[in-house]
Amino acid sequence: MDWLTTVDHKKIGILYLLAGGFFFLIGGLEAVLMRIQLMEPDSKIFTGELYNQLLTMHGTTMIFLAAMPIIFGFMNAIVPLQLGARDVAFPYVNAVGFWLFFFGGVLLNLSWFLGGAPEAGWTAYAPLSTVAEDTGVDFYVLGLQIAGAGTLAGGINFLVTIINMRAPGMTFMRMPLFTWASFVTSGLILFAFPALTVGFFLLMFERVFDANFFNPDMGGNILIWEHIFWIFGHPEVYILILPAFGIISEVISTFSNKRLFGYSAMVFATVLIGFLGFMVWVHHMFTVGLGPVANSIFAVATMAIAIPTGVKIFNWIFTMWGGQIRFSTAMLFAVGFVPTFVMGGVTGVMLSVPAADYQYHDSYFVVAHFHYVIVGGLILGLFSGLYYWYPRMFNRVLNETLGKWNFWLFFIGFHLTFFPQHWLGLMGMPRRVYTYMSGQELDGANFVSTIGAILMGAGTIVLLINIIISASSKYATTKDPWDGRTLEWSMPVPTPEYNFAQTPLVRGLDALYVEKTAGNGEMTPAEPVGEIHMPNGSILPFILSLGMFIAGFGFIYSNWYVAGAGLGLVLITMFLRSIIDDHGYHIHKEEVEADIKGGRA
């Protein structure tokens, strides 16, 4: 019950991590099944409709239900600690955001058992998504609509938290880079997700109420779906990668025993990437015929993003230059991230040239490109963050030997999987096809690619074994196992529910490191010990999200009684939340002082 009702950002972070990890395993399984089908030419294991379902669900699950929640897990667990805050700005909304995402993801995945998963591709292009007869696309639209509402709530919450909840002395230019990345990411969520919400509403009205937004026979336009989807979809890839950039900045700085090189340049590069991310969406649709002027404008904008990204790459290299590098598992993932992400960036610049894109478009070259950026970038970053922050989140250190196995299996498997796909694409193998003929020189590269995917799976299994083993008490951690530089390493293990007994005074960038060099060993408090006000837990976020889940079924099967009942439940919980005055509770000064004496705070 404690976990169902919690509004504590640390527990919500763990919930996000567990749920995202679960969906990550499902998405990975779908990918491995696709690779098994493509291992040999003319294979007949998962064909036609089933392959299209695997393809659609793999993309959708990995982007919306695995990558986003794991990012939100780290943001929840770490950002308030890095700011010196006691919780996020709106703890209740935080819980609502998690449960909406969770029920949306469950709703989408239930489609496998209820008449078939969506099969219109993860981008759900019209007319594929509008003419599909079965309910798969309805599950897609409503599941993602519910999950997206949760993400939007989370984004707004973190914007307010980072603007309002910083400890005394924590100016914007003293914030750790992971917090900066989370801040820009939250801004992108605020502006990008409404576009997706509108698109899903139009698609839902098209499917549930027979509207004609995307039906050219009735005066609609299929291209408008691509515009709506990608004006969300391109900022989305920056929503995914910026937090990974933030994690890498923290890890490389900590394990090089140096402050980050070019901190202010890194901050402005992050903001600039977020800004430019909204100006490039047409590069996904160079081949639809918008004409040379539109294509050229978006090509130039796309190339421009390479500049702030390049600034980041050089700053990471200069941070390591001359540092005392410790190759922990977290650092290995961070160092592996840098060249891998550069390779993804290089193919991105190739794809930004419209004339060349006519050749690459819809081939395996594009698949190789975005997996280099998202797996070789984002996932390596998330693994790095997991090994780095695991002691802070779970009070245990992961086994380093198994961690190294995890890294090498995953890293080698990744390059074996996706490097050959560049050549497959240049040789003309199209995306989203479930078979190919022998004798076209595609056999070898596809075989190697499948072996690589199995190795990545093995690396992930090693990580799971590592997590299970580390539960034993011999892996218990100290409060600062990596000799960290930022505030999250300044508090005892396990982290007290109120985080900081006394709000810390921040005296510079890398606040904890500043205190260490001054000979203090711990943070200087900015206030005397006093009462701490805490929010009460609530079951209402769970019930509200359950109501949305029930309403989703109603809309999918056009059962208006069920839809009405679900929405009624949502309105009742909103009403209860509005009229019940919940003042929270106080932790008394004596308890806090006892915690400080006992080393628990």
Coordinates of C-alpha atoms in Angstrom, one line a residue:
M1 CA 0.0 0.0 0.0
D2 CA 2.9 2.3 0.8
W3 CA 4.1 2.1 -2.8
L4 CA 0.6 2.6 -4.3
T5 CA 0.0 5.7 -2.3
T6 CA 3.5 7.3 -2.2
V7 CA 4.2 10.8 -3.2
D8 CA 7.9 10.7 -2.3
H9 CA 10.0 11.5 -5.3
K10 CA 12.6 8.9 -4.4
K11 CA 10.0 6.1 -4.4
I12 CA 8.3 7.4 -7.5
G13 CA 11.8 7.4 -9.2
I14 CA 12.2 3.7 -8.3
L15 CA 8.7 2.9 -9.6
Y16 CA 9.5 4.7 -12.9
L17 CA 12.8 2.7 -13.1
L18 CA 11.1 -0.6 -12.4
A19 CA 8.2 0.0 -14.8
G20 CA 10.5 1.4 -17.5
G21 CA 12.9 -1.6 -17.0
F22 CA 10.0 -4.0 -17.5
F23 CA 8.9 -2.4 -20.7
F24 CA 12.5 -2.2 -21.8
L25 CA 12.7 -6.0 -21.5
I26 CA 9.5 -6.4 -23.5
G27 CA 10.7 -4.1 -26.2
G28 CA 14.1 -5.9 -26.3
L29 CA 12.3 -9.2 -26.7
E30 CA 10.3 -7.8 -29.7
A31 CA 13.5 -6.6 -31.3
V32 CA 15.3 -10.0 -30.9
L33 CA 12.2 -11.8 -32.4
M34 CA 12.5 -9.5 -35.4
R35 CA 16.2 -10.1 -35.8
I36 CA 15.5 -13.9 -35.6
Q37 CA 13.1 -13.6 -38.5
L38 CA 15.7 -11.6 -40.5
M39 CA 18.6 -13.9 -39.7
E40 CA 18.1 -16.0 -42.9
P41 CA 16.7 -15.1 -46.3
D42 CA 13.1 -16.3 -47.0
S43 CA 12.5 -17.1 -43.4
K44 CA 8.9 -17.9 -42.3
I45 CA 8.9 -17.5 -38.5
F46 CA 7.2 -14.1 -37.9
T47 CA 5.7 -12.9 -41.2
G48 CA 3.3 -10.3 -42.5
E49 CA 0.9 -9.0 -39.9
L50 CA 2.7 -10.5 -36.9
Y51 CA 6.0 -8.9 -38.0
N52 CA 4.4 -5.6 -38.5
Q53 CA 2.9 -5.8 -35.0
L54 CA 6.4 -6.6 -33.5
L55 CA 7.9 -3.7 -35.4
T56 CA 5.2 -1.2 -34.3
M57 CA 5.2 -2.4 -30.7
H58 CA 9.0 -2.5 -30.5
G59 CA 9.4 1.1 -31.6
T60 CA 6.5 2.4 -29.5
T61 CA 7.4 0.5 -26.3
M62 CA 11.1 1.5 -26.5
I63 CA 10.4 5.2 -27.0
F64 CA 7.3 5.9 -24.9
L65 CA 7.3 3.2 -22.3
A66 CA 11.0 2.3 -21.7
A67 CA 13.3 5.3 -22.5
M68 CA 11.0 8.1 -21.3
P69 CA 10.1 6.5 -17.9
I70 CA 13.7 5.4 -17.1
I71 CA 14.8 9.1 -17.8
F72 CA 11.9 10.2 -15.5
G73 CA 13.1 7.7 -12.9
F74 CA 16.5 9.3 -12.8
M75 CA 15.0 12.8 -12.9
N76 CA 12.8 12.0 -9.9
A77 CA 15.5 10.3 -7.9
I78 CA 18.3 12.8 -8.5
V79 CA 17.1 16.3 -9.5
P80 CA 15.6 17.3 -6.1
L81 CA 18.7 16.0 -4.4
Q82 CA 21.0 17.9 -6.8
L83 CA 19.0 21.1 -6.2
G84 CA 19.0 20.7 -2.4
A85 CA 15.2 20.4 -2.3
R86 CA 13.1 18.3 0.0
D87 CA 10.8 17.1 -2.8
V88 CA 9.5 18.1 -6.2
A89 CA 7.2 21.2 -6.4
F90 CA 4.0 19.1 -6.7
P91 CA 4.4 15.7 -5.1
Y92 CA 0.8 14.7 -5.8
V93 CA 1.1 15.6 -9.5
N94 CA 4.3 13.5 -9.6
A95 CA 2.3 10.4 -8.5
V96 CA -0.5 11.2 -11.0
G97 CA 2.1 11.4 -13.8
F98 CA 3.6 8.0 -12.9
W99 CA 0.3 6.1 -12.6
L100 CA -1.0 7.6 -15.9
F101 CA 2.1 6.5 -17.7
F102 CA 1.9 3.0 -16.1
F103 CA -1.8 2.4 -17.0
G104 CA -1.3 3.8 -20.5
G105 CA 1.6 1.4 -21.1
V106 CA -0.4 -1.5 -19.7
L107 CA -3.4 -0.6 -21.9
L108 CA -1.2 -0.5 -25.0
N109 CA 0.4 -3.9 -24.3
L110 CA -2.9 -5.6 -23.5
S111 CA -3.6 -5.2 -27.2
W112 CA -1.4 -8.4 -27.8
F113 CA -4.1 -10.4 -26.0
L114 CA -7.2 -8.6 -27.2
G115 CA -7.3 -9.1 -30.9
G116 CA -3.8 -8.1 -32.0
A117 CA -1.3 -5.3 -31.5
P118 CA -1.2 -2.2 -33.7
E119 CA 0.5 -2.7 -37.0
A120 CA 0.8 0.7 -38.6
G121 CA 4.4 1.4 -37.6
W122 CA 5.4 3.3 -34.4
T123 CA 4.8 6.5 -36.3
A124 CA 1.2 5.4 -37.2
Y125 CA 1.3 7.2 -40.6
A126 CA -2.1 7.7 -42.2
P127 CA -3.7 6.0 -44.1
L128 CA -2.1 2.9 -42.5
S129 CA -3.4 3.9 -39.1
T130 CA -6.8 5.2 -40.3
V131 CA -7.9 2.2 -42.5
A132 CA -6.8 -0.6 -40.2
E133 CA -9.9 -2.6 -39.3
D134 CA -8.8 -4.2 -36.0
T135 CA -8.6 -2.4 -32.6
G136 CA -4.8 -2.4 -32.5
V137 CA -4.4 1.3 -33.5
D138 CA -7.2 2.2 -31.0
F139 CA -5.1 0.7 -28.2
Y140 CA -2.1 2.6 -29.6
V141 CA -3.9 6.0 -29.6
L142 CA -5.6 5.7 -26.2
G143 CA -2.7 4.0 -24.5
L144 CA -0.2 6.7 -25.6
Q145 CA -2.7 9.5 -25.0
I146 CA -3.0 8.4 -21.3
A147 CA 0.7 7.8 -20.9
G148 CA 1.5 11.2 -22.7
A149 CA -0.7 13.0 -20.2
G150 CA 1.4 11.6 -17.4
T151 CA 4.6 12.7 -19.2
L152 CA 3.3 16.2 -19.7
A153 CA 2.4 16.5 -16.0
G154 CA 5.9 15.3 -15.1
G155 CA 7.5 17.8 -17.4
I156 CA 5.6 20.8 -15.9
N157 CA 6.4 19.5 -12.4
F158 CA 10.1 19.5 -13.1
L159 CA 10.1 22.9 -14.7
V160 CA 8.5 24.4 -11.6
T161 CA 10.8 22.4 -9.3
I162 CA 14.0 23.6 -10.9
I163 CA 12.9 27.2 -11.1
N164 CA 11.4 27.4 -7.6
M165 CA 13.0 24.8 -5.3
R166 CA 16.8 25.5 -5.6
A167 CA 18.7 25.7 -2.3
P168 CA 20.2 29.1 -1.2
G169 CA 23.2 29.9 -3.4
M170 CA 22.1 27.4 -6.1
T171 CA 22.0 29.9 -9.0
F172 CA 21.2 28.6 -12.5
M173 CA 24.8 28.7 -13.5
R174 CA 25.7 26.5 -10.5
M175 CA 23.3 23.7 -11.2
P176 CA 24.8 20.3 -12.1
L177 CA 24.5 19.5 -15.8
F178 CA 22.1 16.7 -15.3
T179 CA 19.7 19.1 -13.7
W180 CA 20.2 21.6 -16.6
A181 CA 19.5 18.8 -19.1
S182 CA 16.4 17.8 -17.1
F183 CA 15.3 21.5 -17.1
V184 CA 15.6 21.9 -20.9
T185 CA 14.0 18.5 -21.4
S186 CA 11.0 19.5 -19.3
G187 CA 10.7 22.6 -21.5
L188 CA 10.7 20.5 -24.6
I189 CA 8.1 18.2 -23.1
L190 CA 5.9 21.2 -22.4
F191 CA 6.0 22.4 -26.0
A192 CA 6.2 19.1 -27.9
F193 CA 3.7 16.9 -26.2
P194 CA 0.6 19.1 -26.9
A195 CA 1.3 18.6 -30.6
L196 CA 1.2 14.8 -30.2
T197 CA -1.9 15.1 -28.0
V198 CA -3.7 17.0 -30.7
G199 CA -2.6 14.5 -33.4
F200 CA -3.8 11.6 -31.3
F201 CA -7.2 13.4 -30.7
L202 CA -7.6 13.8 -34.4
L203 CA -6.7 10.2 -35.1
M204 CA -9.0 9.0 -32.3
F205 CA -11.9 11.1 -33.7
E206 CA -11.1 9.6 -37.2
R207 CA -11.2 6.1 -35.8
V208 CA -13.9 6.2 -33.1
F209 CA -16.3 8.8 -34.6
D210 CA -15.5 8.5 -38.4
A211 CA -14.0 12.0 -38.9
N212 CA -12.1 12.7 -42.1
F213 CA -9.0 14.7 -41.1
F214 CA -6.6 12.3 -42.9
N215 CA -8.9 11.0 -45.7
P216 CA -8.1 12.7 -49.0
D217 CA -11.3 11.4 -50.6
M218 CA -13.3 13.6 -48.2
G219 CA -11.0 16.6 -48.4
G220 CA -8.6 15.5 -45.7
N221 CA -4.8 15.4 -45.9
I222 CA -2.5 12.5 -45.0
L223 CA 0.5 14.8 -44.9
I224 CA -0.8 16.8 -42.0
W225 CA -0.4 13.7 -39.8
E226 CA 3.3 13.5 -40.7
H227 CA 3.7 17.2 -39.8
I228 CA 1.9 16.9 -36.5
F229 CA 3.7 13.7 -35.6
W230 CA 7.2 14.9 -36.4
I231 CA 6.8 18.4 -34.9
F232 CA 6.5 16.4 -31.7
G233 CA 8.8 13.5 -32.8
H234 CA 11.9 15.5 -33.4
P235 CA 11.9 17.4 -30.1
E236 CA 11.1 14.0 -28.6
V237 CA 14.5 12.6 -29.7
Y238 CA 16.2 15.6 -27.9
I239 CA 13.9 14.9 -24.9
L240 CA 15.5 11.5 -24.9
I241 CA 19.1 12.4 -25.5
L242 CA 19.6 15.5 -23.4
P243 CA 19.2 13.7 -20.1
A244 CA 21.8 11.2 -21.3
F245 CA 24.1 14.1 -22.1
G246 CA 23.6 15.3 -18.6
I247 CA 24.4 11.9 -17.1
I248 CA 27.5 11.6 -19.2
S249 CA 28.7 15.0 -18.0
E250 CA 28.2 14.0 -14.4
V251 CA 30.0 10.7 -14.8
I252 CA 32.9 11.9 -16.8
S253 CA 33.5 14.8 -14.4
T254 CA 33.4 12.6 -11.3
F255 CA 35.6 9.7 -12.6
S256 CA 38.1 12.1 -14.2
N257 CA 38.4 13.9 -10.8
K258 CA 38.0 17.2 -12.6
R259 CA 35.3 19.8 -12.9
L260 CA 33.6 19.7 -16.2
F261 CA 35.5 21.5 -19.0
G262 CA 33.6 24.5 -20.4
Y263 CA 30.7 24.3 -18.0
S264 CA 29.0 27.5 -19.3
A265 CA 29.5 26.4 -23.0
M266 CA 27.9 23.1 -22.1
V267 CA 24.9 24.8 -20.6
F268 CA 24.4 27.1 -23.6
A269 CA 24.9 24.1 -26.0
T270 CA 22.1 22.2 -24.1
V271 CA 19.7 25.2 -24.4
L272 CA 20.6 25.7 -28.0
I273 CA 20.0 22.1 -28.9
G274 CA 16.6 22.4 -27.2
F275 CA 15.8 25.5 -29.2
L276 CA 16.9 24.2 -32.6
G277 CA 15.2 20.9 -32.0
F278 CA 11.9 22.5 -32.9
M279 CA 13.1 23.8 -36.3
V280 CA 14.1 20.6 -38.0
W281 CA 11.1 18.2 -38.1
V282 CA 10.8 18.2 -41.9
H283 CA 14.1 16.3 -42.3
H284 CA 11.9 13.2 -41.6
M285 CA 9.9 14.0 -44.7
F286 CA 12.3 15.3 -47.3
T287 CA 10.8 12.9 -49.8
V288 CA 7.2 13.9 -49.5
G289 CA 7.5 16.7 -52.1
L290 CA 7.5 20.0 -50.1
G291 CA 9.8 21.4 -52.6
P292 CA 13.5 22.6 -52.7
V293 CA 13.0 25.7 -50.6
A294 CA 11.4 24.0 -47.6
N295 CA 13.8 21.1 -47.8
S296 CA 16.8 23.5 -48.0
I297 CA 15.7 25.5 -45.0
F298 CA 15.2 22.4 -42.8
A299 CA 18.5 20.9 -44.1
V300 CA 20.5 23.9 -42.9
A301 CA 18.7 23.9 -39.6
T302 CA 19.4 20.2 -39.2
M303 CA 23.1 20.7 -39.9
A304 CA 23.2 23.6 -37.4
I305 CA 22.4 21.2 -34.5
A306 CA 25.7 19.5 -35.1
I307 CA 27.5 22.6 -33.8
P308 CA 26.3 22.6 -30.2
T309 CA 26.5 18.8 -30.1
G310 CA 30.1 19.0 -31.3
V311 CA 30.8 21.5 -28.5
K312 CA 29.6 18.9 -26.0
I313 CA 31.8 16.1 -27.5
F314 CA 34.9 18.2 -27.3
N315 CA 34.2 19.3 -23.8
W316 CA 33.8 15.7 -22.6
I317 CA 37.1 14.8 -24.2
F318 CA 38.8 17.9 -22.7
T319 CA 37.4 16.9 -19.3
M320 CA 39.0 13.5 -19.5
W321 CA 42.3 15.1 -20.8
G322 CA 44.8 15.2 -18.0
G323 CA 42.3 13.8 -15.5
Q324 CA 42.9 11.0 -13.0
I325 CA 40.5 8.6 -14.8
R326 CA 39.0 5.7 -12.9
F327 CA 37.4 3.1 -15.3
S328 CA 34.4 2.0 -13.2
T329 CA 31.5 0.5 -15.1
A330 CA 29.7 3.8 -15.2
M331 CA 32.8 5.5 -16.7
L332 CA 33.2 2.7 -19.3
F333 CA 29.6 3.3 -20.5
A334 CA 30.3 7.0 -20.6
V335 CA 33.5 6.6 -22.6
G336 CA 31.8 4.1 -24.9
F337 CA 29.0 6.6 -25.4
V338 CA 31.2 9.4 -26.9
P339 CA 32.6 7.8 -30.1
T340 CA 29.3 5.8 -30.6
F341 CA 27.2 8.9 -30.4
V342 CA 29.6 10.7 -32.8
M343 CA 29.1 7.9 -35.4
G344 CA 25.3 8.4 -35.0
G345 CA 25.8 12.1 -35.5
V346 CA 27.9 11.7 -38.6
T347 CA 25.2 9.6 -40.3
G348 CA 22.7 12.2 -39.1
V349 CA 24.6 14.9 -41.0
M350 CA 24.6 12.6 -44.1
L351 CA 20.8 12.3 -43.8
S352 CA 20.4 16.0 -43.5
V353 CA 21.3 16.5 -47.1
P354 CA 17.9 16.3 -49.0
A355 CA 19.4 15.1 -52.3
A356 CA 21.3 12.3 -50.5
D357 CA 18.2 11.6 -48.3
Y358 CA 16.3 10.5 -51.4
Q359 CA 18.7 7.6 -51.5
Y360 CA 18.8 6.8 -47.8
H361 CA 15.2 7.4 -47.0
D362 CA 13.2 4.3 -45.8
S363 CA 16.3 2.1 -46.0
Y364 CA 18.2 0.3 -43.3
F365 CA 20.7 3.2 -43.3
V366 CA 18.1 5.2 -41.4
V367 CA 17.5 2.4 -38.9
A368 CA 21.3 2.2 -38.3
H369 CA 21.5 6.0 -37.8
F370 CA 18.8 6.4 -35.2
H371 CA 19.8 3.2 -33.3
Y372 CA 23.3 4.6 -33.1
V373 CA 21.9 7.7 -31.6
I374 CA 19.3 6.2 -29.3
V375 CA 20.9 2.9 -28.3
G376 CA 24.5 3.9 -28.7
G377 CA 23.7 7.3 -27.2
L378 CA 20.7 7.2 -24.9
I379 CA 20.8 3.6 -23.6
L380 CA 24.6 3.6 -22.9
G381 CA 24.0 6.9 -21.1
L382 CA 21.1 5.3 -19.0
F383 CA 23.3 2.3 -18.2
S384 CA 26.0 4.6 -17.1
G385 CA 23.6 6.5 -14.9
L386 CA 22.2 3.3 -13.4
Y387 CA 25.7 2.1 -12.3
Y388 CA 26.5 5.6 -11.1
W389 CA 23.4 6.4 -9.1
Y390 CA 22.4 2.9 -8.0
P391 CA 24.0 3.4 -4.6
R392 CA 22.0 6.5 -4.0
M393 CA 18.7 5.0 -5.1
F394 CA 19.0 1.5 -3.7
N395 CA 21.7 1.7 -1.0
R396 CA 23.7 -1.0 -2.8
V397 CA 26.7 -0.9 -5.1
L398 CA 26.5 -3.1 -8.3
N399 CA 29.2 -5.7 -8.8
E400 CA 31.9 -4.2 -10.9
T401 CA 33.1 -7.4 -12.5
L402 CA 29.6 -8.3 -13.7
G403 CA 29.3 -4.6 -14.7
K404 CA 32.3 -4.9 -17.0
W405 CA 30.8 -8.1 -18.6
N406 CA 27.5 -6.2 -19.0
F407 CA 29.4 -3.3 -20.8
W408 CA 31.5 -5.4 -23.2
L409 CA 28.7 -7.8 -24.2
F410 CA 26.3 -4.9 -24.8
F411 CA 28.8 -2.6 -26.4
I412 CA 30.2 -5.3 -28.8
G413 CA 26.7 -6.7 -29.5
F414 CA 25.4 -3.2 -30.3
H415 CA 28.1 -2.4 -32.9
L416 CA 27.7 -5.9 -34.4
T417 CA 24.0 -5.4 -34.7
F418 CA 23.8 -1.9 -36.1
F419 CA 27.1 -1.3 -38.0
P420 CA 26.3 -3.8 -40.8
Q421 CA 22.9 -2.2 -41.2
H422 CA 24.5 0.9 -42.7
W423 CA 25.8 -1.3 -45.5
L424 CA 22.5 -3.1 -45.8
G425 CA 20.8 0.3 -46.3
L426 CA 23.3 1.5 -48.9
M427 CA 22.8 -1.8 -50.7
G428 CA 19.1 -1.1 -50.9
M429 CA 17.4 -3.1 -48.2
P430 CA 14.2 -1.3 -47.2
R431 CA 13.0 -0.8 -43.6
R432 CA 10.0 -2.5 -42.2
V433 CA 10.2 -5.6 -44.5
Y434 CA 10.0 -9.0 -42.9
T435 CA 12.0 -11.0 -45.5
Y436 CA 14.5 -10.7 -48.3
M437 CA 15.6 -13.0 -51.1
S438 CA 18.9 -14.9 -51.1
G439 CA 21.6 -14.0 -53.7
Q440 CA 21.3 -10.2 -53.1
E441 CA 24.4 -10.1 -50.9
L442 CA 22.2 -9.2 -47.9
D443 CA 22.6 -12.6 -46.1
G444 CA 25.9 -12.1 -44.3
A445 CA 25.2 -8.7 -42.8
N446 CA 21.8 -9.7 -41.6
F447 CA 23.3 -12.8 -39.9
V448 CA 25.9 -10.8 -38.1
S449 CA 23.3 -8.3 -37.1
T450 CA 21.2 -11.0 -35.4
I451 CA 24.2 -12.4 -33.6
G452 CA 24.9 -8.9 -32.3
A453 CA 21.2 -8.5 -31.1
I454 CA 21.6 -11.8 -29.1
L455 CA 24.8 -10.5 -27.5
M456 CA 23.0 -7.3 -26.4
G457 CA 20.3 -9.5 -24.9
A458 CA 23.0 -11.5 -23.0
G459 CA 24.5 -8.2 -21.7
T460 CA 21.1 -7.2 -20.4
I461 CA 20.7 -10.6 -18.7
V462 CA 24.0 -10.0 -17.0
L463 CA 22.7 -6.7 -15.7
L464 CA 19.6 -8.4 -14.3
I465 CA 21.8 -11.0 -12.5
N466 CA 24.0 -8.2 -11.2
I467 CA 20.9 -6.4 -9.7
I468 CA 19.7 -9.6 -8.1
I469 CA 23.1 -10.4 -6.6
S470 CA 23.6 -6.8 -5.3
A471 CA 20.6 -7.1 -3.0
S472 CA 22.8 -9.0 -0.5
S473 CA 24.1 -6.9 2.4
K474 CA 27.7 -7.4 1.5
Y475 CA 27.1 -4.8 -1.3
A476 CA 25.9 -2.2 1.1
T477 CA 27.3 1.3 0.1
T478 CA 28.8 4.2 1.9
K479 CA 27.2 7.6 1.4
D480 CA 29.7 8.8 -1.2
P481 CA 31.2 5.7 -3.0
W482 CA 32.5 7.6 -6.0
D483 CA 34.0 10.7 -4.3
G484 CA 31.2 12.7 -5.9
R485 CA 31.1 16.4 -6.6
T486 CA 27.4 17.3 -6.3
L487 CA 24.8 17.6 -3.6
E488 CA 23.2 14.1 -4.0
W489 CA 26.4 12.5 -2.5
S490 CA 26.3 14.7 0.7
M491 CA 23.5 12.9 2.5
P492 CA 23.6 9.6 4.5
V493 CA 22.5 6.2 3.3
P494 CA 19.6 5.4 3.2
T495 CA 18.4 8.8 2.1
P496 CA 16.1 10.3 4.8
E497 CA 12.5 10.8 3.6
Y498 CA 13.0 14.6 3.9
N499 CA 16.3 14.5 2.0
F500 CA 18.1 17.3 3.9
A501 CA 17.8 17.8 7.6
Q502 CA 18.9 21.4 7.0
T503 CA 18.8 23.0 3.6
P504 CA 22.4 23.2 2.4
L505 CA 24.2 26.4 1.5
V506 CA 25.6 26.2 -2.0
R507 CA 28.9 28.1 -2.4
G508 CA 29.8 27.3 -6.0
L509 CA 29.6 24.9 -8.9
D510 CA 30.1 21.2 -7.8
A511 CA 28.8 22.3 -4.4
L512 CA 30.0 19.2 -2.4
Y513 CA 33.5 19.4 -4.0
V514 CA 33.7 23.1 -2.9
E515 CA 33.1 22.0 0.7
K516 CA 35.5 19.1 0.4
T517 CA 38.4 21.4 -0.8
A518 CA 37.6 23.9 2.0
G519 CA 38.2 21.0 4.5
N520 CA 34.6 20.7 5.7
G521 CA 33.8 17.2 4.4
E522 CA 30.1 18.0 4.4
M523 CA 27.7 20.7 3.4
T524 CA 27.3 23.9 5.4
P525 CA 23.7 24.3 6.4
A526 CA 21.8 27.4 5.3
E527 CA 19.3 27.3 8.2
P528 CA 19.0 26.0 11.8
V529 CA 17.4 22.7 12.6
G530 CA 13.6 23.1 12.5
E531 CA 10.3 21.4 11.9
I532 CA 10.0 19.8 8.4
H533 CA 6.7 19.9 6.6
M534 CA 6.0 16.7 4.5
P535 CA 3.1 15.8 2.2
N536 CA 0.7 12.9 2.9
G537 CA 0.5 9.9 0.6
S538 CA -2.7 9.5 -1.4
I539 CA -4.4 6.6 -3.2
L540 CA -6.2 9.1 -5.5
P541 CA -3.5 9.3 -8.2
F542 CA -3.8 5.5 -8.6
I543 CA -7.7 5.6 -8.8
L544 CA -7.6 8.6 -11.2
S545 CA -5.3 6.7 -13.6
L546 CA -7.4 3.5 -13.2
G547 CA -10.4 5.6 -14.3
M548 CA -8.6 6.8 -17.4
F549 CA -7.6 3.1 -18.1
I550 CA -11.3 2.0 -17.9
A551 CA -12.4 4.9 -20.1
G552 CA -9.8 3.9 -22.6
F553 CA -11.4 0.5 -23.0
G554 CA -14.8 2.2 -23.4
F555 CA -13.5 4.3 -26.3
I556 CA -11.7 1.4 -27.9
Y557 CA -14.8 -0.9 -28.0
S558 CA -17.3 2.0 -28.4
N559 CA -19.0 1.1 -25.2
W560 CA -20.1 4.5 -24.0
Y561 CA -21.3 3.2 -20.6
V562 CA -17.8 1.9 -19.7
A563 CA -16.2 5.1 -21.1
G564 CA -18.6 7.3 -19.0
A565 CA -17.9 5.2 -15.9
G566 CA -14.1 5.6 -16.3
L567 CA -14.4 9.3 -16.9
G568 CA -16.8 9.6 -13.9
L569 CA -14.2 7.9 -11.7
V570 CA -11.6 10.5 -12.9
L571 CA -14.0 13.4 -12.1
I572 CA -14.8 12.0 -8.7
T573 CA -11.2 11.7 -7.7
M574 CA -10.5 15.2 -9.0
F575 CA -13.5 16.5 -6.9
L576 CA -12.3 14.7 -3.8
R577 CA -8.8 16.1 -4.3
S578 CA -10.3 19.6 -4.5
I579 CA -12.5 19.5 -1.5
I580 CA -10.4 17.4 1.0
D581 CA -8.0 19.8 2.7
D582 CA -4.8 17.8 3.0
H583 CA -2.3 19.7 5.1
G584 CA 0.4 17.0 5.2
Y585 CA 2.3 16.4 8.4
H586 CA 5.3 17.8 10.4
I587 CA 8.5 16.0 11.4
H588 CA 9.4 17.6 14.7
K589 CA 12.6 19.3 15.5
E590 CA 13.5 16.7 18.2
E591 CA 13.2 13.8 15.7
V592 CA 15.4 15.6 13.1
E593 CA 18.0 16.4 15.8
A594 CA 17.9 12.7 16.9
D595 CA 18.4 11.7 13.2
I596 CA 21.4 14.0 12.9
K597 CA 23.0 12.6 16.1
G598 CA 22.4 9.0 15.0
G599 CA 24.0 9.8 11.6
R600 CA 20.7 9.1 9.8
A601 CA 20.5 12.7 8.5

